[in-house]
XYZ file of C-alpha atoms in Angstrom:
751
model
C 71.989 121.533 -25.362
C 72.567 120.127 -21.921
C 71.072 121.621 -18.803
C 74.962 121.956 -17.803
C 75.283 124.653 -20.334
C 72.333 126.759 -18.883
C 73.391 126.538 -15.389
C 76.805 127.039 -13.513
C 77.833 123.703 -11.995
C 78.635 125.920 -8.742
C 74.966 126.981 -8.489
C 74.518 129.616 -6.076
C 71.179 130.303 -3.920
C 70.581 133.226 -1.657
C 70.707 132.343 1.958
C 67.727 132.854 4.269
C 66.868 136.623 5.242
C 68.191 137.513 1.621
C 71.734 138.185 2.770
C 73.579 139.649 -0.074
C 76.300 136.917 0.075
C 75.730 133.817 -1.986
C 76.651 130.346 -0.988
C 77.744 127.770 -3.531
C 75.868 124.664 -3.562
C 77.871 121.679 -2.560
C 77.715 118.409 -4.318
C 75.239 115.734 -3.354
C 76.024 113.765 -0.150
C 76.210 110.054 -1.155
C 74.792 107.368 1.086
C 75.453 103.400 0.390
C 72.653 102.609 2.814
C 69.015 103.514 2.470
C 68.389 103.574 6.356
C 71.176 105.963 6.760
C 69.645 108.180 4.087
C 66.225 107.971 5.758
C 67.786 109.126 9.039
C 69.457 112.078 7.154
C 66.049 112.912 5.409
C 64.191 113.080 8.640
C 66.974 115.083 10.071
C 66.581 117.686 7.271
C 62.836 118.050 7.157
C 61.450 116.610 10.280
C 58.687 113.731 11.051
C 56.023 115.462 8.699
C 57.186 114.290 5.258
C 55.437 115.229 2.064
C 57.140 112.985 -0.351
C 56.837 113.830 -4.141
C 57.834 111.041 -6.628
C 57.608 110.866 -10.503
C 55.629 108.752 -12.562
C 56.228 105.052 -13.349
C 59.822 103.711 -13.492
C 61.295 107.071 -12.185
C 60.385 106.052 -8.535
C 63.284 105.393 -6.273
C 62.073 102.104 -5.120
C 64.709 101.367 -2.557
C 64.494 104.758 -0.743
C 60.732 105.011 -0.858
C 60.389 101.465 0.567
C 62.825 102.408 3.451
C 60.921 105.498 4.043
C 57.666 103.829 4.167
C 58.915 101.026 6.386
C 60.363 103.441 8.708
C 56.931 105.503 8.975
C 55.135 102.142 9.284
C 57.222 101.223 12.384
C 57.117 104.670 14.044
C 53.862 106.263 14.289
C 55.529 109.687 15.233
C 56.314 110.164 11.449
C 53.432 111.369 9.268
C 54.202 110.546 5.615
C 52.347 111.486 2.492
C 53.324 110.240 -0.855
C 52.096 112.097 -3.850
C 52.755 110.626 -7.163
C 51.343 109.100 -10.195
C 51.389 105.767 -12.095
C 52.532 103.362 -9.248
C 53.550 100.376 -11.214
C 52.629 96.781 -9.996
C 53.420 93.325 -11.317
C 50.261 91.633 -12.927
C 48.335 89.576 -10.341
C 45.561 87.729 -11.252
C 42.015 87.990 -9.480
C 40.846 84.266 -9.831
C 42.714 81.050 -9.116
C 42.919 80.453 -12.863
C 44.445 83.909 -13.692
C 46.825 83.659 -10.858
C 47.975 80.193 -12.089
C 48.265 81.621 -15.548
C 50.444 84.799 -14.577
C 52.788 83.455 -11.808
C 55.263 81.729 -13.975
C 54.945 84.525 -16.478
C 55.672 87.296 -13.704
C 58.365 85.148 -12.455
C 60.159 85.010 -15.602
C 59.411 88.521 -17.106
C 59.599 90.622 -13.763
C 62.795 88.920 -12.221
C 64.596 91.243 -10.058
C 61.969 93.957 -10.269
C 61.146 94.990 -6.588
C 57.507 95.921 -5.209
C 56.483 99.071 -3.799
C 55.734 98.325 -0.343
C 53.013 101.017 -0.242
C 51.224 99.483 -3.186
C 51.222 95.956 -1.451
C 49.843 97.226 1.406
C 47.153 99.515 -0.350
C 46.057 96.384 -1.965
C 45.614 94.525 1.474
C 44.159 97.536 3.072
C 47.043 97.466 5.390
C 48.374 101.171 5.112
C 48.510 102.643 8.751
C 46.887 105.734 9.663
C 49.990 107.890 9.584
C 50.632 107.307 6.012
C 48.525 108.295 2.716
C 49.106 108.031 -0.965
C 47.860 110.217 -3.273
C 48.089 109.983 -7.354
C 47.471 112.315 -10.151
C 47.486 109.526 -12.744
C 46.447 105.925 -12.124
C 47.770 103.014 -14.158
C 44.936 102.350 -16.394
C 41.885 100.740 -14.300
C 44.124 99.849 -11.258
C 42.002 101.649 -8.651
C 38.466 101.326 -9.796
C 35.991 100.344 -6.876
C 38.925 101.652 -4.620
C 39.173 103.928 -1.615
C 42.120 105.536 -3.563
C 39.441 107.182 -5.641
C 39.239 109.728 -2.697
C 42.815 110.581 -3.010
C 42.962 111.133 -6.665
C 44.044 114.726 -7.790
C 42.705 115.692 -11.309
C 45.289 117.754 -13.161
C 46.877 118.316 -16.331
C 50.553 116.772 -16.422
C 52.022 120.441 -16.933
C 50.120 121.378 -13.615
C 51.659 118.535 -11.650
C 54.883 120.312 -10.382
C 52.912 123.314 -9.175
C 50.174 121.119 -7.607
C 52.813 119.225 -5.630
C 54.385 122.262 -4.155
C 50.913 123.454 -3.277
C 50.350 119.961 -1.388
C 53.450 121.245 0.799
C 55.814 118.656 -0.458
C 59.289 118.776 1.235
C 60.982 115.805 -0.283
C 61.319 114.775 -3.907
C 62.975 111.773 -5.294
C 63.735 109.708 -8.453
C 65.836 107.227 -9.805
C 68.945 108.674 -11.745
C 72.193 107.210 -13.548
C 75.625 108.319 -12.787
C 78.757 108.861 -14.537
C 82.297 110.359 -13.957
C 84.409 112.138 -16.749
C 87.720 113.397 -16.019
C 86.750 113.658 -12.120
C 83.522 115.440 -12.942
C 80.284 113.551 -11.634
C 76.949 114.172 -13.334
C 73.635 112.541 -13.020
C 70.824 111.916 -15.510
C 67.254 112.234 -14.937
C 67.049 109.309 -17.386
C 63.406 108.230 -17.685
C 61.800 111.190 -15.846
C 63.004 114.594 -16.745
C 59.440 115.464 -16.703
C 59.012 117.339 -13.521
C 62.575 117.582 -11.977
C 63.827 120.139 -14.288
C 61.070 122.767 -13.121
C 61.094 121.536 -9.562
C 64.589 121.759 -8.425
C 64.922 125.589 -9.131
C 61.801 126.175 -7.158
C 63.135 124.221 -4.399
C 66.271 126.308 -4.313
C 64.125 129.444 -3.904
C 62.123 127.815 -1.106
C 65.416 126.826 0.657
C 66.423 130.350 0.382
C 63.288 131.427 2.321
C 64.314 129.081 4.984
C 62.065 126.071 4.072
C 63.559 122.717 4.900
C 63.588 120.575 2.022
C 65.423 117.530 0.593
C 66.178 116.574 -3.087
C 66.973 112.910 -3.258
C 68.447 110.723 -6.118
C 68.820 107.151 -6.207
C 71.474 105.628 -8.600
C 70.546 102.571 -10.649
C 73.143 101.479 -13.182
C 70.248 99.756 -15.285
C 69.029 103.184 -16.137
C 70.207 104.560 -19.618
C 72.061 107.677 -18.980
C 70.194 110.368 -21.162
C 72.237 113.341 -22.107
C 71.178 116.928 -23.194
C 68.620 118.437 -20.894
C 68.344 115.173 -18.714
C 72.059 115.636 -17.678
C 72.495 117.660 -14.699
C 75.318 118.608 -12.007
C 75.903 116.628 -8.814
C 74.886 119.605 -6.832
C 71.305 119.867 -8.015
C 70.587 117.000 -5.485
C 70.931 117.113 -1.698
C 71.497 113.405 -1.144
C 72.194 110.374 -3.343
C 71.640 106.785 -2.409
C 74.101 104.677 -4.562
C 74.309 101.059 -3.443
C 77.222 100.804 -5.871
C 79.430 101.998 -3.063
C 79.199 98.905 -1.532
C 81.083 95.634 -2.847
C 79.087 93.163 -4.884
C 76.006 95.298 -5.010
C 73.636 94.894 -7.818
C 71.044 97.250 -8.794
C 67.536 96.013 -9.205
C 65.883 95.474 -12.550
C 63.773 98.005 -14.013
C 59.935 97.489 -14.383
C 59.412 96.696 -18.259
C 56.074 96.565 -20.127
C 55.536 93.449 -21.963
C 54.846 93.703 -25.421
C 51.008 93.624 -26.059
C 49.348 91.880 -29.102
C 47.933 94.364 -31.836
C 44.316 93.205 -32.683
C 42.980 93.489 -36.260
C 40.873 96.447 -35.095
C 43.829 98.070 -33.638
C 45.687 97.555 -36.797
C 43.215 99.197 -38.812
C 42.944 102.173 -36.362
C 46.847 102.413 -36.675
C 46.611 102.246 -40.531
C 44.205 104.945 -41.026
C 45.934 107.155 -38.558
C 49.370 106.596 -40.489
C 47.850 108.159 -43.660
C 47.361 111.586 -41.815
C 51.092 111.857 -41.049
C 53.133 114.455 -43.094
C 56.580 113.980 -44.284
C 58.802 116.657 -42.633
C 56.049 116.868 -39.713
C 55.957 116.028 -35.925
C 54.627 112.965 -33.944
C 53.104 112.528 -30.457
C 51.780 109.255 -29.577
C 50.971 107.437 -26.220
C 51.351 103.800 -24.841
C 49.579 100.780 -25.619
C 48.565 98.664 -28.729
C 46.839 101.555 -30.555
C 50.319 103.234 -30.482
C 52.019 100.020 -31.529
C 49.636 99.712 -34.458
C 50.307 103.222 -35.539
C 54.064 102.781 -35.645
C 53.833 99.535 -37.363
C 51.685 101.120 -40.214
C 54.139 104.094 -40.426
C 57.138 101.702 -40.959
C 54.931 99.788 -43.498
C 54.144 102.822 -45.241
C 58.206 103.776 -45.412
C 59.467 100.360 -45.884
C 57.051 98.744 -48.036
C 55.307 101.627 -49.784
C 53.883 99.767 -52.786
C 52.188 97.279 -50.502
C 50.975 100.324 -48.348
C 49.404 102.087 -51.285
C 47.802 99.018 -52.328
C 45.986 98.642 -48.974
C 45.037 102.197 -49.145
C 43.377 101.434 -52.462
C 41.802 98.211 -51.186
C 40.264 99.975 -48.328
C 39.149 103.176 -50.572
C 40.792 105.408 -47.860
C 41.149 108.580 -49.957
C 37.868 107.911 -51.596
C 35.888 107.629 -48.161
C 37.892 109.947 -46.091
C 39.209 112.920 -48.151
C 41.118 114.556 -45.186
C 43.725 112.162 -45.939
C 44.436 114.041 -49.243
C 44.222 117.399 -47.668
C 46.437 116.989 -44.463
C 48.103 113.559 -44.976
C 50.493 111.881 -47.271
C 51.309 108.401 -48.390
C 54.442 108.453 -49.456
C 57.852 107.514 -47.914
C 59.560 109.704 -45.234
C 62.305 111.424 -47.016
C 62.551 114.415 -44.810
C 61.535 112.476 -41.769
C 59.745 112.930 -38.581
C 60.656 114.604 -35.403
C 59.005 113.349 -32.081
C 57.832 115.499 -29.663
C 55.936 113.459 -27.191
C 55.320 113.481 -23.249
C 55.903 109.726 -23.429
C 58.717 108.298 -25.456
C 57.677 104.853 -26.253
C 59.744 102.115 -27.780
C 58.129 102.978 -31.322
C 60.128 106.143 -31.684
C 63.155 104.056 -31.463
C 61.785 101.719 -34.188
C 61.018 104.765 -36.228
C 64.672 106.058 -35.579
C 66.136 102.663 -36.457
C 64.041 102.606 -39.746
C 65.218 106.165 -40.744
C 61.896 107.732 -40.352
C 62.505 109.607 -37.130
C 65.322 111.769 -38.499
C 64.080 115.509 -38.943
C 66.232 117.215 -36.633
C 65.317 120.398 -34.753
C 67.528 123.078 -33.240
C 67.596 125.215 -30.150
C 68.032 128.375 -32.253
C 64.959 130.310 -33.717
C 66.832 131.681 -36.747
C 68.506 128.123 -37.736
C 65.149 126.289 -37.257
C 63.228 129.061 -39.440
C 65.780 128.873 -42.241
C 65.496 124.865 -42.212
C 61.780 125.079 -42.440
C 61.780 127.626 -45.231
C 64.561 125.344 -46.830
C 66.937 128.285 -47.031
C 69.481 125.905 -45.448
C 70.028 122.268 -44.797
C 71.587 120.460 -42.000
C 74.686 120.186 -44.518
C 77.015 123.166 -43.814
C 78.166 125.261 -46.736
C 79.006 128.703 -47.552
C 75.282 129.261 -48.331
C 74.696 128.517 -44.706
C 76.788 131.508 -43.805
C 75.073 133.800 -46.336
C 71.701 132.755 -45.065
C 72.661 133.694 -41.684
C 74.117 137.142 -42.882
C 71.090 137.827 -44.981
C 68.744 137.729 -41.709
C 71.231 139.321 -39.522
C 71.767 136.465 -37.385
C 75.634 137.260 -37.630
C 77.346 140.336 -38.759
C 79.301 141.281 -42.022
C 82.587 141.672 -40.007
C 82.460 138.414 -37.704
C 82.617 139.059 -33.976
C 83.885 136.791 -31.213
C 80.095 136.293 -30.330
C 79.433 135.226 -33.994
C 82.317 132.781 -33.986
C 81.048 131.276 -30.675
C 77.594 131.088 -32.186
C 78.831 129.612 -35.535
C 80.979 127.043 -33.458
C 78.143 126.123 -31.218
C 76.070 124.888 -34.127
C 78.717 123.090 -36.065
C 78.964 125.803 -38.785
C 82.536 126.569 -37.786
C 84.905 123.890 -36.572
C 85.572 123.976 -32.951
C 89.273 124.846 -33.383
C 88.523 128.195 -35.191
C 89.552 131.109 -32.813
C 88.599 134.703 -33.075
C 91.437 137.064 -32.208
C 91.435 140.939 -33.029
C 88.868 140.753 -35.656
C 90.703 137.767 -37.403
C 90.016 134.064 -37.599
C 92.779 131.628 -36.842
C 92.571 127.995 -37.874
C 94.794 125.344 -39.693
C 97.673 127.683 -39.380
C 95.839 130.295 -41.251
C 95.073 134.010 -40.175
C 91.945 135.010 -42.157
C 90.058 138.219 -42.254
C 86.533 137.690 -40.746
C 84.800 140.253 -43.397
C 82.241 138.046 -45.111
C 82.029 140.901 -47.861
C 85.451 139.953 -48.923
C 85.534 137.313 -51.562
C 89.040 136.248 -51.019
C 88.163 136.048 -47.227
C 84.994 134.178 -47.923
C 86.733 131.573 -49.875
C 89.362 131.111 -47.069
C 86.579 130.739 -44.579
C 84.832 128.254 -46.729
C 88.033 126.175 -47.171
C 89.406 126.404 -43.636
C 86.633 127.205 -41.218
C 83.413 125.360 -42.060
C 82.087 122.219 -40.594
C 80.347 119.525 -42.351
C 76.941 119.165 -40.431
C 74.882 121.535 -38.379
C 75.430 120.256 -34.567
C 72.941 119.907 -31.961
C 70.157 118.564 -33.831
C 67.462 116.704 -31.771
C 65.130 114.186 -33.427
C 63.193 113.433 -30.227
C 61.926 115.263 -27.373
C 60.374 113.327 -24.574
C 59.201 113.894 -20.864
C 59.446 110.248 -19.678
C 59.536 106.899 -20.756
C 58.514 103.200 -20.266
C 58.576 100.205 -22.423
C 59.818 96.704 -22.788
C 63.178 95.455 -21.693
C 65.002 95.593 -25.062
C 63.923 99.135 -25.503
C 65.961 100.103 -22.306
C 68.980 98.073 -23.666
C 68.696 99.837 -26.807
C 68.800 103.347 -25.115
C 71.703 102.120 -23.025
C 73.540 100.866 -26.077
C 73.108 103.827 -28.449
C 76.095 105.323 -29.826
C 77.348 108.661 -28.348
C 76.245 110.479 -31.722
C 72.823 108.755 -31.379
C 72.515 109.735 -27.852
C 72.904 113.282 -28.488
C 69.600 113.190 -30.828
C 67.502 112.111 -27.984
C 66.500 114.736 -25.536
C 64.391 113.963 -22.269
C 63.157 117.314 -21.213
C 60.640 119.153 -18.839
C 57.113 118.054 -19.576
C 56.199 121.684 -19.641
C 58.628 122.068 -22.653
C 56.860 119.392 -24.405
C 53.239 119.648 -23.481
C 52.842 123.404 -23.841
C 53.651 126.080 -26.314
C 54.203 128.580 -23.478
C 57.674 130.475 -23.201
C 60.192 128.051 -21.085
C 63.610 128.526 -19.887
C 64.593 125.717 -22.284
C 62.807 127.379 -25.165
C 60.567 130.168 -26.330
C 57.060 129.608 -27.647
C 58.346 130.852 -31.061
C 61.089 128.295 -31.102
C 58.872 125.387 -30.193
C 56.136 126.462 -32.782
C 58.991 126.511 -35.394
C 60.421 122.911 -34.462
C 56.551 121.484 -34.290
C 55.589 122.036 -37.892
C 52.777 119.775 -39.214
C 52.359 118.369 -35.900
C 50.114 115.212 -35.480
C 49.312 114.753 -31.709
C 47.579 111.413 -31.587
C 46.107 110.193 -28.366
C 43.772 107.287 -27.582
C 40.407 107.657 -25.802
C 38.019 105.357 -24.155
C 34.680 106.933 -25.765
C 33.482 109.917 -27.798
C 30.210 111.665 -27.983
C 28.503 112.324 -31.206
C 29.061 116.150 -30.396
C 32.953 115.630 -30.685
C 33.526 115.669 -26.957
C 36.311 112.955 -25.729
C 36.320 110.785 -22.578
C 39.721 109.397 -21.730
C 40.075 109.329 -18.066
C 37.052 108.455 -15.882
C 33.674 107.300 -16.024
C 30.464 109.333 -15.773
C 29.913 108.198 -12.082
C 33.148 109.827 -11.308
C 35.501 106.852 -10.931
C 38.715 107.665 -12.317
C 40.142 105.104 -14.919
C 43.649 106.736 -15.549
C 43.999 110.402 -15.760
C 44.062 113.434 -17.960
C 48.084 113.483 -18.363
C 48.929 115.334 -21.215
C 46.117 114.605 -23.443
C 44.199 117.989 -22.848
C 47.513 120.030 -23.512
C 48.369 118.329 -26.609
C 44.752 118.746 -27.966
C 44.857 122.404 -27.100
C 48.187 122.829 -28.246
C 47.061 121.508 -31.786
C 44.595 124.090 -32.166
C 47.239 126.807 -31.584
C 49.335 126.108 -34.567
C 48.054 126.479 -38.161
C 49.225 123.126 -39.751
C 48.945 120.835 -36.554
C 46.002 118.396 -35.920
C 44.742 116.607 -32.841
C 43.860 112.827 -33.761
C 42.091 110.850 -31.176
C 42.236 106.962 -31.709
C 39.144 105.016 -30.396
C 38.013 101.401 -30.667
C 34.262 101.545 -31.915
C 32.973 99.405 -29.154
C 33.944 97.345 -26.048
C 32.587 94.917 -23.561
C 31.381 96.418 -20.327
C 30.302 93.897 -17.701
C 29.619 91.487 -20.276
C 27.557 93.624 -22.696
C 28.739 94.924 -25.880
C 28.428 98.918 -26.041
C 29.512 101.452 -28.763
C 32.183 103.479 -27.503
C 30.701 106.491 -29.642
C 27.853 107.532 -27.468
C 25.087 110.105 -28.078
C 26.132 111.798 -24.805
C 27.991 110.845 -21.592
C 28.207 112.299 -18.139
C 31.973 113.007 -18.209
C 34.307 114.953 -20.590
C 38.083 114.911 -20.712
C 38.243 117.271 -23.878
C 35.316 119.188 -24.674
C 33.595 119.571 -27.848
C 34.938 122.807 -28.796
C 38.226 121.249 -29.230
C 37.259 118.403 -31.395
C 39.349 117.489 -34.403
C 39.745 114.111 -36.000
C 38.614 110.807 -34.554
C 39.777 107.603 -35.963
C 38.248 104.135 -35.387
C 38.774 100.920 -37.029
C 36.105 101.876 -39.676
C 37.582 105.225 -40.555
C 38.383 108.780 -40.090
C 35.917 111.559 -38.933
C 37.228 114.923 -39.684
C 35.366 117.235 -37.279
C 37.258 120.456 -36.891
C 35.419 123.523 -37.687
C 32.279 121.502 -39.041
C 28.738 122.199 -38.041
C 27.130 119.904 -35.404
C 25.120 118.068 -38.146
C 28.388 117.131 -40.062
C 30.018 116.154 -36.768
C 27.407 113.903 -35.767
C 27.125 112.081 -38.988
C 30.934 111.817 -39.543
C 31.034 109.974 -36.077
C 28.039 107.966 -36.978
C 29.811 106.802 -40.238
C 32.863 105.125 -38.349
C 30.648 103.830 -35.568
C 30.116 100.056 -35.511
C 26.943 99.252 -37.601
C 25.001 97.312 -34.765
C 24.728 100.628 -33.075
C 24.418 103.255 -36.053
C 20.829 103.200 -36.297
C 20.291 103.946 -32.523
C 22.706 106.756 -32.703
C 21.170 108.305 -35.658
C 17.735 107.971 -34.322
C 18.987 109.775 -31.177
C 20.719 112.344 -33.055
C 17.514 112.957 -35.251
C 15.344 113.125 -32.033
C 17.349 115.881 -30.753
C 17.249 117.919 -34.070
C 20.995 117.530 -34.639
C 20.459 115.727 -37.868
C 18.179 115.975 -40.568
C 15.213 113.799 -40.619
C 15.623 112.384 -44.115
C 19.332 111.592 -43.505
C 20.327 108.142 -44.316
C 23.772 106.485 -43.699
C 25.703 106.054 -46.935
C 25.713 102.350 -48.062
C 29.562 102.338 -48.321
C 29.376 102.833 -44.188
C 26.757 100.175 -43.805
C 29.010 97.386 -43.044
C 31.012 98.409 -40.167
C 31.215 94.813 -38.575
C 33.822 92.832 -36.787
C 33.353 90.282 -39.497
C 34.305 92.636 -42.161
C 37.506 93.484 -40.195
C 38.287 90.042 -39.789
C 38.003 88.953 -43.277
C 40.021 91.693 -44.470
C 42.633 91.023 -41.766
C 42.644 87.332 -42.882
C 43.593 88.314 -46.249
C 46.446 90.485 -45.096
C 47.927 88.023 -42.594
C 48.562 85.665 -45.576
C 50.896 88.584 -46.791
C 52.573 88.606 -43.438
C 50.987 92.102 -42.844
C 49.174 93.232 -39.667
C 50.669 90.410 -37.611
C 49.761 90.447 -33.781
C 53.220 90.631 -32.519
C 55.306 92.749 -35.152
C 57.688 94.070 -32.246
C 58.321 90.714 -30.647
C 56.356 88.734 -27.897
C 57.027 88.318 -24.191
C 54.621 85.295 -24.018
C 55.492 81.470 -24.839
C 53.137 79.805 -27.663
C 51.252 77.982 -24.740
C 50.665 81.232 -23.030
C 49.325 82.876 -26.063
C 46.860 79.981 -26.337
C 45.819 79.982 -22.826
C 45.610 83.820 -22.786
C 43.420 84.022 -25.732
C 41.113 81.410 -24.377
C 40.928 82.892 -20.824
C 40.298 86.462 -22.404
C 37.290 85.026 -24.485
C 36.088 83.044 -21.274
C 36.278 86.341 -19.189
C 33.821 88.022 -21.788
C 31.480 85.085 -21.995
C 31.068 84.480 -18.607
C 30.698 88.183 -17.229
C 26.942 87.588 -17.019
C 24.844 84.915 -15.171
C 23.538 83.726 -18.523
C 26.948 83.757 -19.971
C 28.223 81.406 -17.416
C 25.417 79.137 -17.615
C 25.842 78.902 -21.392
C 29.675 78.364 -20.804
C 28.894 75.546 -18.301
C 26.513 73.800 -20.912
C 28.834 73.927 -23.568
C 31.495 72.429 -21.544
C 29.254 69.576 -20.952
C 29.742 68.543 -24.782
C 33.476 69.217 -24.772
C 35.713 66.678 -26.369
C 38.271 64.624 -24.682
C 41.484 66.842 -24.373
C 44.197 65.994 -26.788
C 47.804 66.042 -25.958
C 48.281 69.871 -26.480
C 45.072 70.679 -24.421
C 46.531 68.366 -21.706
C 49.841 70.391 -21.538
C 48.032 73.613 -21.248
C 45.990 72.363 -18.624
C 49.261 71.443 -16.823
C 50.749 74.855 -17.277
C 47.557 76.464 -15.763
C 47.252 73.675 -12.801
C 44.175 72.273 -14.011
C 45.376 68.792 -15.176
C 44.373 67.313 -11.723
C 41.425 68.973 -10.439
C 40.612 68.175 -6.844
C 37.091 69.616 -6.394
C 33.840 70.238 -8.226
C 34.628 73.959 -8.845
C 38.076 73.117 -10.467
C 36.328 70.208 -12.435
C 34.005 72.349 -13.933
C 36.675 75.103 -14.602
C 38.583 72.347 -16.190
C 35.677 71.386 -18.595
C 34.965 74.979 -19.456
C 38.225 75.781 -20.479
C 38.682 72.651 -22.504
C 35.553 73.551 -24.264
C 37.004 77.028 -24.903
C 40.297 75.589 -26.064
C 38.664 73.123 -28.434
C 36.532 75.936 -30.001
C 39.547 78.002 -30.595
C 41.160 75.322 -32.812
C 38.069 75.194 -35.041
């Protein structure tokens, strides 16, 4: 259902001083020039501006930059920007990284504007009258930065509340625009997440006399998302639309390049895919772990024999019996329904493959009947009788009943109800469902073919690669209606919401698998996803806590945390499964399932000694003994416990050996969904990434330099790579050493 059906397009708000008369909201005033819009906003709210802007690609860059530059040149304006995930084009730190990235960025981010406040933040050039606060950082973007002091830790579902408490008086975001039969509507597109809840609250504050401006910025490159995301023109006060000018061209959207999927990530995705249940619900996040899960889910559906052979080869059901109790290994005949704060491109891949196809409906009775298999999405007389049996409609159909049946496609749209009779196809039919003759006539003349209004995906915001945006733009009208961008509070929580009750949401989200990634986990089952133990914030809580908590509220749902078993930090290899850690994102009492490249730990409802040992089993073997000794010393594991032999070879070498076998069958390839890099860039990127790890310590740097002295003469391919990265003709000693080190690394990668 569209928000247009929930609100009158002549929205009214009570004027100040609670006068009894109401005032219809006028359509948004349109501006072609950003400077004129800034003038109007300042005239509306004054020179103390607290600007709320959404996550990621939903930011109205042209307006925000114009407002920022105005405040930068006029110190009488106090500007505070409150937002999350301020996107930046990749910029290398070293000369080598810059040389690698500049041609890539020029190609992949052509036409994408920078956020001026981010450029100044990086240079330390933000003036005193402007500040920027965020509630979610782009991962790792502000470590060791003064921005750490301006971070607000909050659940995504509380972001709108917190923005109002911060005193925002301007909210803004990018929108798409269309006019049909003279009626203009806007789409919240990539970010329906906060606006759907904020705009009604803004109207309430305006009615109390508080100055406020709601600003949209049209970008025709945005996919026009329908359903909840489509809103009337008068939900904005002002709209910036550069397309009102001749020859205007909207800027390109920030697109996330496809990341490679490592062998370890593929294993994590494969194990997680065995926990999905046909007919269930799926939530995933962004990144290579998410892509790996999507890939294995596609493999399970499209090449099921191969998938089952891999399960057998890895002894998944034998080693991890939870896959038999909550998961499945067959194809997705009923299909999955997506319910995820972030709609990644993987959901579109699942839709194209016929996996994301379980439709949910905005009606508790219909959804419950579907869940109980009393009806299907195919309409028949049985649909009518099932609704009658549960008293959803009356024996003698009323006008209300007919409208209800038409809304969901059970009756054809042309059916009319007049004086207790049904009129359609030139027929006048009794509305008495107990009359067999009337029922036969209704079946023949009134029934539709399929239930209408089914949704396969509810999301709150999206970001992804360029081809994902194009796919969304080019979907057929029928496909578009199945994707619903909506409020983050609708998706991330189970509480009653104006878009759907808790009962409805629970009915829709059967067999949910809420899959989130983490940085670390502790042996007691706590999860660390957003910050370090010294307090430095890496990213943010976002919706992770909400989804984990939600999974515990529904009987057949599970929270699944995906986690790489170890990683390099400051040049040192560390286990990501820790005995303890000085920060927690998700507390241990909400522990459930954890998946690493070495398997699955089922923790929910288990005593501590089981939790500790299950996590040790899926840890890297280089750290298992130390973790076990710490657990025993704390009295959490029996002194005589030993790690089962089948979990004693959890090593990268074992993963790589298996992966090499699978690659020969064209399984678990690094870029199954396309690659944004050239072959040269892939070779260089792999070498640079390896060198970064090897040279993270002084000893590592020395060893790399010594190895470089023995490097062979570069071949033609290496010469080409050196030219690509600007090292074909080094001019100083530092560059000459760097060249030799890189030649050594590139020659080593060929072996």
